[in-house]
Short mmCIF file of C-alpha atoms and ligand atoms in Angstrom, two decimals:
data_model
loop_
_atom_site.label_atom_id
_atom_site.label_comp_id
_atom_site.label_asym_id
_atom_site.label_seq_id
_atom_site.Cartn_x
_atom_site.Cartn_y
_atom_site.Cartn_z
CA MET A 1 -20.04 1.38 -0.93
CA ILE A 2 -17.85 -0.19 -3.46
CA LYS A 3 -15.50 -2.41 -1.66
CA GLY A 4 -11.50 -2.22 -1.45
CA ILE A 5 -9.68 -5.43 -3.62
CA LEU A 6 -8.97 -7.62 -0.36
CA GLN A 7 -12.11 -6.63 1.07
CA TYR A 8 -13.94 -7.55 -2.05
CA ALA A 9 -11.75 -10.72 -1.85
CA HIS A 10 -13.15 -12.27 1.35
CA THR A 11 -16.44 -11.51 0.29
CA LEU A 12 -16.50 -13.77 -2.44
CA LEU A 13 -14.92 -16.58 -0.41
CA GLU A 14 -17.52 -15.94 1.94
CA GLU A 15 -19.77 -15.92 -0.03
CA SER A 16 -18.96 -19.70 -1.60
CA LEU A 17 -17.63 -21.48 1.20
CA GLN A 18 -19.91 -23.30 3.26
CA PRO A 19 -18.90 -24.58 6.76
CA GLY A 20 -17.15 -28.07 6.50
CA ASP A 21 -15.57 -27.00 3.15
CA THR A 22 -11.68 -27.44 1.91
CA ALA A 23 -9.90 -24.34 1.28
CA ILE A 24 -6.93 -23.75 -0.60
CA ASP A 25 -4.75 -20.58 -0.02
CA ALA A 26 -2.44 -21.46 -3.43
CA THR A 27 0.57 -18.31 -1.90
CA CYS A 28 -0.25 -18.54 1.47
CA GLY A 29 2.92 -15.45 1.94
CA ASN A 30 2.28 -14.04 5.47
CA GLY A 31 -0.80 -16.10 6.20
CA HIS A 32 -3.22 -13.45 6.51
CA ASP A 33 -5.99 -15.10 3.90
CA THR A 34 -4.63 -18.97 6.06
CA LEU A 35 -6.63 -17.11 9.04
CA PHE A 36 -9.50 -15.91 7.05
CA LEU A 37 -10.32 -19.46 5.40
CA CYS A 38 -9.80 -21.13 8.53
CA GLN A 39 -12.21 -19.28 10.18
CA THR A 40 -14.55 -19.68 7.21
CA VAL A 41 -14.54 -23.31 6.75
CA GLY A 42 -15.18 -23.98 10.63
CA ALA A 43 -13.29 -27.32 12.91
CA ASN A 44 -15.18 -29.60 10.29
CA GLY A 45 -13.32 -28.08 7.28
CA HIS A 46 -9.95 -27.99 6.50
CA VAL A 47 -7.44 -24.89 4.68
CA TYR A 48 -4.05 -26.50 2.30
CA ALA A 49 -2.10 -23.55 2.45
CA PHE A 50 0.95 -23.48 0.24
CA ASP A 51 3.97 -21.26 -0.50
CA ILE A 52 7.98 -22.14 -1.87
CA GLN A 53 9.12 -19.75 0.31
CA GLU A 54 10.38 -21.13 3.96
CA GLN A 55 9.45 -17.39 5.31
CA ALA A 56 6.19 -17.51 4.35
CA ILE A 57 5.72 -21.04 5.75
CA THR A 58 7.13 -19.86 8.87
CA ASN A 59 5.14 -16.56 8.94
CA THR A 60 1.99 -18.66 8.27
CA ALA A 61 2.56 -20.72 10.90
CA GLN A 62 3.16 -18.31 13.64
CA ARG A 63 -0.22 -16.50 12.73
CA LEU A 64 -2.49 -20.08 12.91
CA ALA A 65 -0.40 -20.63 15.92
CA ALA A 66 -1.31 -16.95 17.62
CA ALA A 67 -5.17 -17.84 16.67
CA HIS A 68 -5.54 -21.05 18.12
CA GLN A 69 -6.52 -22.38 14.78
CA THR A 70 -5.44 -26.18 13.96
CA ASN A 71 -7.53 -26.60 10.70
CA ALA A 72 -4.68 -25.82 8.33
CA THR A 73 -2.23 -27.89 7.10
CA ILE A 74 1.14 -25.74 5.69
CA ILE A 75 3.04 -27.31 3.04
CA GLN A 76 6.40 -26.35 1.89
CA ASP A 77 5.62 -26.86 -2.06
CA SER A 78 4.32 -25.81 -5.50
CA HIS A 79 0.80 -24.50 -6.00
CA ALA A 80 1.39 -26.75 -8.80
CA ASN A 81 1.43 -29.78 -6.88
CA PHE A 82 -1.39 -29.22 -4.74
CA VAL A 83 -2.77 -32.64 -5.55
CA ASN A 84 -0.38 -34.67 -4.22
CA HIS A 85 -0.90 -33.05 -0.73
CA ILE A 86 -4.71 -33.25 -0.24
CA PRO A 87 -6.11 -37.02 0.39
CA VAL A 88 -9.38 -37.93 -1.65
CA ASP A 89 -11.86 -37.23 0.17
CA ARG A 90 -11.08 -33.68 1.28
CA LEU A 91 -10.03 -33.12 -2.62
CA ASN A 92 -13.54 -33.59 -3.34
CA ARG A 93 -14.87 -30.97 -1.06
CA ILE A 94 -13.14 -27.77 -2.33
CA GLY A 95 -15.23 -24.80 -1.85
CA GLY A 96 -12.70 -21.86 -3.14
CA ALA A 97 -9.63 -21.32 -3.36
CA ILE A 98 -7.41 -17.67 -3.55
CA PHE A 99 -3.67 -16.73 -5.11
CA ASN A 100 -2.30 -13.52 -4.19
CA LEU A 101 0.14 -13.10 -7.36
CA GLY A 102 3.73 -11.57 -6.92
CA TYR A 103 6.34 -11.47 -4.47
CA LEU A 104 6.12 -12.01 -0.58
CA PRO A 105 5.97 -8.00 0.56
CA GLY A 106 9.04 -7.25 3.14
CA SER A 107 10.74 -10.76 2.00
CA ASP A 108 12.88 -11.26 -1.50
CA LYS A 109 11.59 -9.72 -4.32
CA SER A 110 13.08 -12.50 -7.16
CA VAL A 111 10.55 -14.73 -5.63
CA VAL A 112 7.74 -14.26 -7.38
CA THR A 113 4.72 -16.50 -8.91
CA LYS A 114 5.21 -17.22 -12.35
CA GLY A 115 2.04 -18.12 -15.55
CA GLU A 116 2.70 -21.29 -16.10
CA SER A 117 2.68 -22.88 -12.61
CA THR A 118 -0.25 -20.34 -11.76
CA ILE A 119 -2.64 -21.42 -14.69
CA LEU A 120 -1.52 -25.20 -13.42
CA ALA A 121 -2.89 -24.69 -10.81
CA LEU A 122 -5.74 -23.04 -11.21
CA GLU A 123 -6.46 -25.38 -14.07
CA GLY A 124 -6.34 -28.29 -11.31
CA ILE A 125 -8.37 -26.51 -8.86
CA LEU A 126 -10.96 -25.45 -10.89
CA GLU A 127 -11.12 -29.32 -12.02
CA HIS A 128 -11.96 -29.84 -8.56
CA LEU A 129 -13.94 -27.33 -7.45
CA LYS A 130 -17.47 -27.75 -6.03
CA PRO A 131 -19.95 -26.33 -8.23
CA GLY A 132 -21.06 -23.07 -7.15
CA GLY A 133 -17.56 -22.72 -5.67
CA THR A 134 -15.00 -20.04 -6.17
CA ILE A 135 -11.50 -19.45 -7.21
CA VAL A 136 -10.36 -15.59 -6.55
CA LEU A 137 -6.64 -14.52 -8.01
CA VAL A 138 -5.34 -10.81 -6.54
CA VAL A 139 -3.42 -9.63 -9.62
CA TYR A 140 -0.14 -7.67 -8.50
CA HIS A 141 1.39 -7.42 -11.41
CA GLY A 142 3.55 -4.08 -11.40
CA HIS A 143 7.21 -6.08 -10.47
CA SER A 144 9.30 -7.45 -12.87
CA GLY A 145 7.78 -10.33 -14.84
CA GLY A 146 4.25 -9.03 -13.70
CA LYS A 147 3.27 -8.15 -16.95
CA THR A 148 4.22 -11.53 -18.53
CA GLU A 149 2.07 -13.79 -15.90
CA LYS A 150 -0.85 -11.47 -15.86
CA ASP A 151 -1.11 -11.32 -19.72
CA ALA A 152 -0.84 -15.33 -19.61
CA LEU A 153 -3.69 -15.58 -17.17
CA MET A 154 -5.59 -13.23 -18.78
CA HIS A 155 -5.27 -15.27 -22.16
CA TYR A 156 -6.12 -18.58 -20.41
CA VAL A 157 -9.35 -17.11 -18.04
CA ARG A 158 -10.61 -15.42 -21.61
CA SER A 159 -10.73 -19.00 -23.02
CA ILE A 160 -12.85 -21.12 -20.48
CA ASP A 161 -15.58 -22.35 -21.15
CA GLN A 162 -18.50 -20.12 -20.38
CA GLN A 163 -20.84 -22.72 -19.39
CA ILE A 164 -18.31 -24.45 -17.16
CA CYS A 165 -17.53 -21.04 -15.16
CA ASN A 166 -17.99 -17.04 -15.13
CA VAL A 167 -14.95 -15.06 -15.09
CA LEU A 168 -15.23 -11.83 -12.81
CA TYR A 169 -13.25 -9.11 -13.44
CA TYR A 170 -13.33 -6.24 -10.63
CA GLY A 171 -10.43 -3.02 -10.40
CA PHE A 172 -10.19 0.30 -10.27
CA VAL A 173 -9.47 1.86 -13.63
CA ASN A 174 -8.16 5.40 -12.48
CA GLN A 175 -5.60 4.17 -10.32
CA LYS A 176 -1.62 4.89 -10.83
CA ASN A 177 0.88 2.78 -10.59
CA ASN A 178 -0.29 -0.79 -11.91
CA PRO A 179 -3.01 -1.41 -8.88
CA PRO A 180 -4.08 -5.11 -8.36
CA PHE A 181 -7.22 -6.13 -9.56
CA ILE A 182 -9.18 -9.27 -8.93
CA LEU A 183 -10.29 -12.53 -11.37
CA ALA A 184 -12.76 -14.62 -10.06
CA LEU A 185 -13.64 -18.31 -11.27
CA HIS A 186 -16.94 -19.08 -10.21
CA LYS A 187 -17.67 -22.61 -11.18
CA LYS A 188 -21.41 -22.67 -12.31
CA ALA A 189 -24.41 -24.77 -10.45
CA HIS A 190 -26.00 -27.20 -12.32
CA GLN A 191 -28.91 -24.58 -12.13
CA ASP A 192 -27.37 -21.76 -13.48
CA HIS A 193 -27.81 -19.87 -16.12
N1 SAH B 1 1.81 -9.10 -3.70
C1 SAH B 1 0.98 -9.92 -2.76
C2 SAH B 1 1.75 -11.28 -1.81
C3 SAH B 1 1.83 -11.64 -2.44
S1 SAH B 1 2.72 -13.11 -1.91
C4 SAH B 1 1.00 -8.60 -1.64
O1 SAH B 1 1.76 -7.15 -2.37
O2 SAH B 1 0.10 -8.73 -1.00
C5 SAH B 1 3.31 -14.17 -3.05
C6 SAH B 1 3.72 -15.22 -2.52
O3 SAH B 1 3.62 -16.67 -3.53
C7 SAH B 1 5.24 -15.18 -2.71
O4 SAH B 1 4.80 -15.91 -0.89
C8 SAH B 1 6.18 -16.79 -2.85
O5 SAH B 1 6.88 -17.12 -2.29
C9 SAH B 1 4.78 -17.57 -3.12
N2 SAH B 1 5.10 -18.42 -4.39
C10 SAH B 1 5.33 -17.82 -5.56
N3 SAH B 1 5.61 -18.85 -6.45
C11 SAH B 1 4.70 -19.98 -5.91
C12 SAH B 1 4.41 -21.18 -6.14
N4 SAH B 1 4.94 -21.85 -7.24
N5 SAH B 1 3.60 -21.78 -5.34
C13 SAH B 1 3.30 -21.18 -4.06
N6 SAH B 1 3.61 -20.45 -3.68
C14 SAH B 1 4.56 -19.74 -4.50
#
């Protein structure tokens, strides 16, 4: 079976996250991925969920409350500032992160992720990521401004040293209407080749 985009994004994170890890949801939106990350890192782990929109913060808080999850901190700020919100002991234990790019479905389509802040956050998280950890980006690019962000992101990820990181591209090449695809950055463990 070939997994769909969202299903495969979760598989990649499940394979890289350990119980007790720190995980980052860089664009929490409606909170589906935040909840998934909370369940994956367990009670000893912690999830930091970011979004700049109040609606997303509310939706995520409600979803976690309904599922009785208490191991997350939800932060209304740009993911580019993630480092200011995570205590050092948790910062050293980042096992995985996810970005869903584009706009929040059912909300203001003018609020979209932007290449510059996405790349700043990505670079910063990659620096702190544990060896063996994975950052998954689900790249939606059909909206206005989406191509500019995608092009900037592709340029950046292609430049990452292959000794440090493997960058995976996963997508369906015959789907119509700019389907989303996955970029996954896997930070090599010391024994990897
Ligand atoms: N396109 C996806 C959902 C993307 S949601 C889908 O269809 O499923 C993207 C979220 O990123 C939005 O909620 C938006 O508010 C948020 N966002 C935009 N810029 C951000 C930033 N700099 N930091 C954190 N969140 C941001």
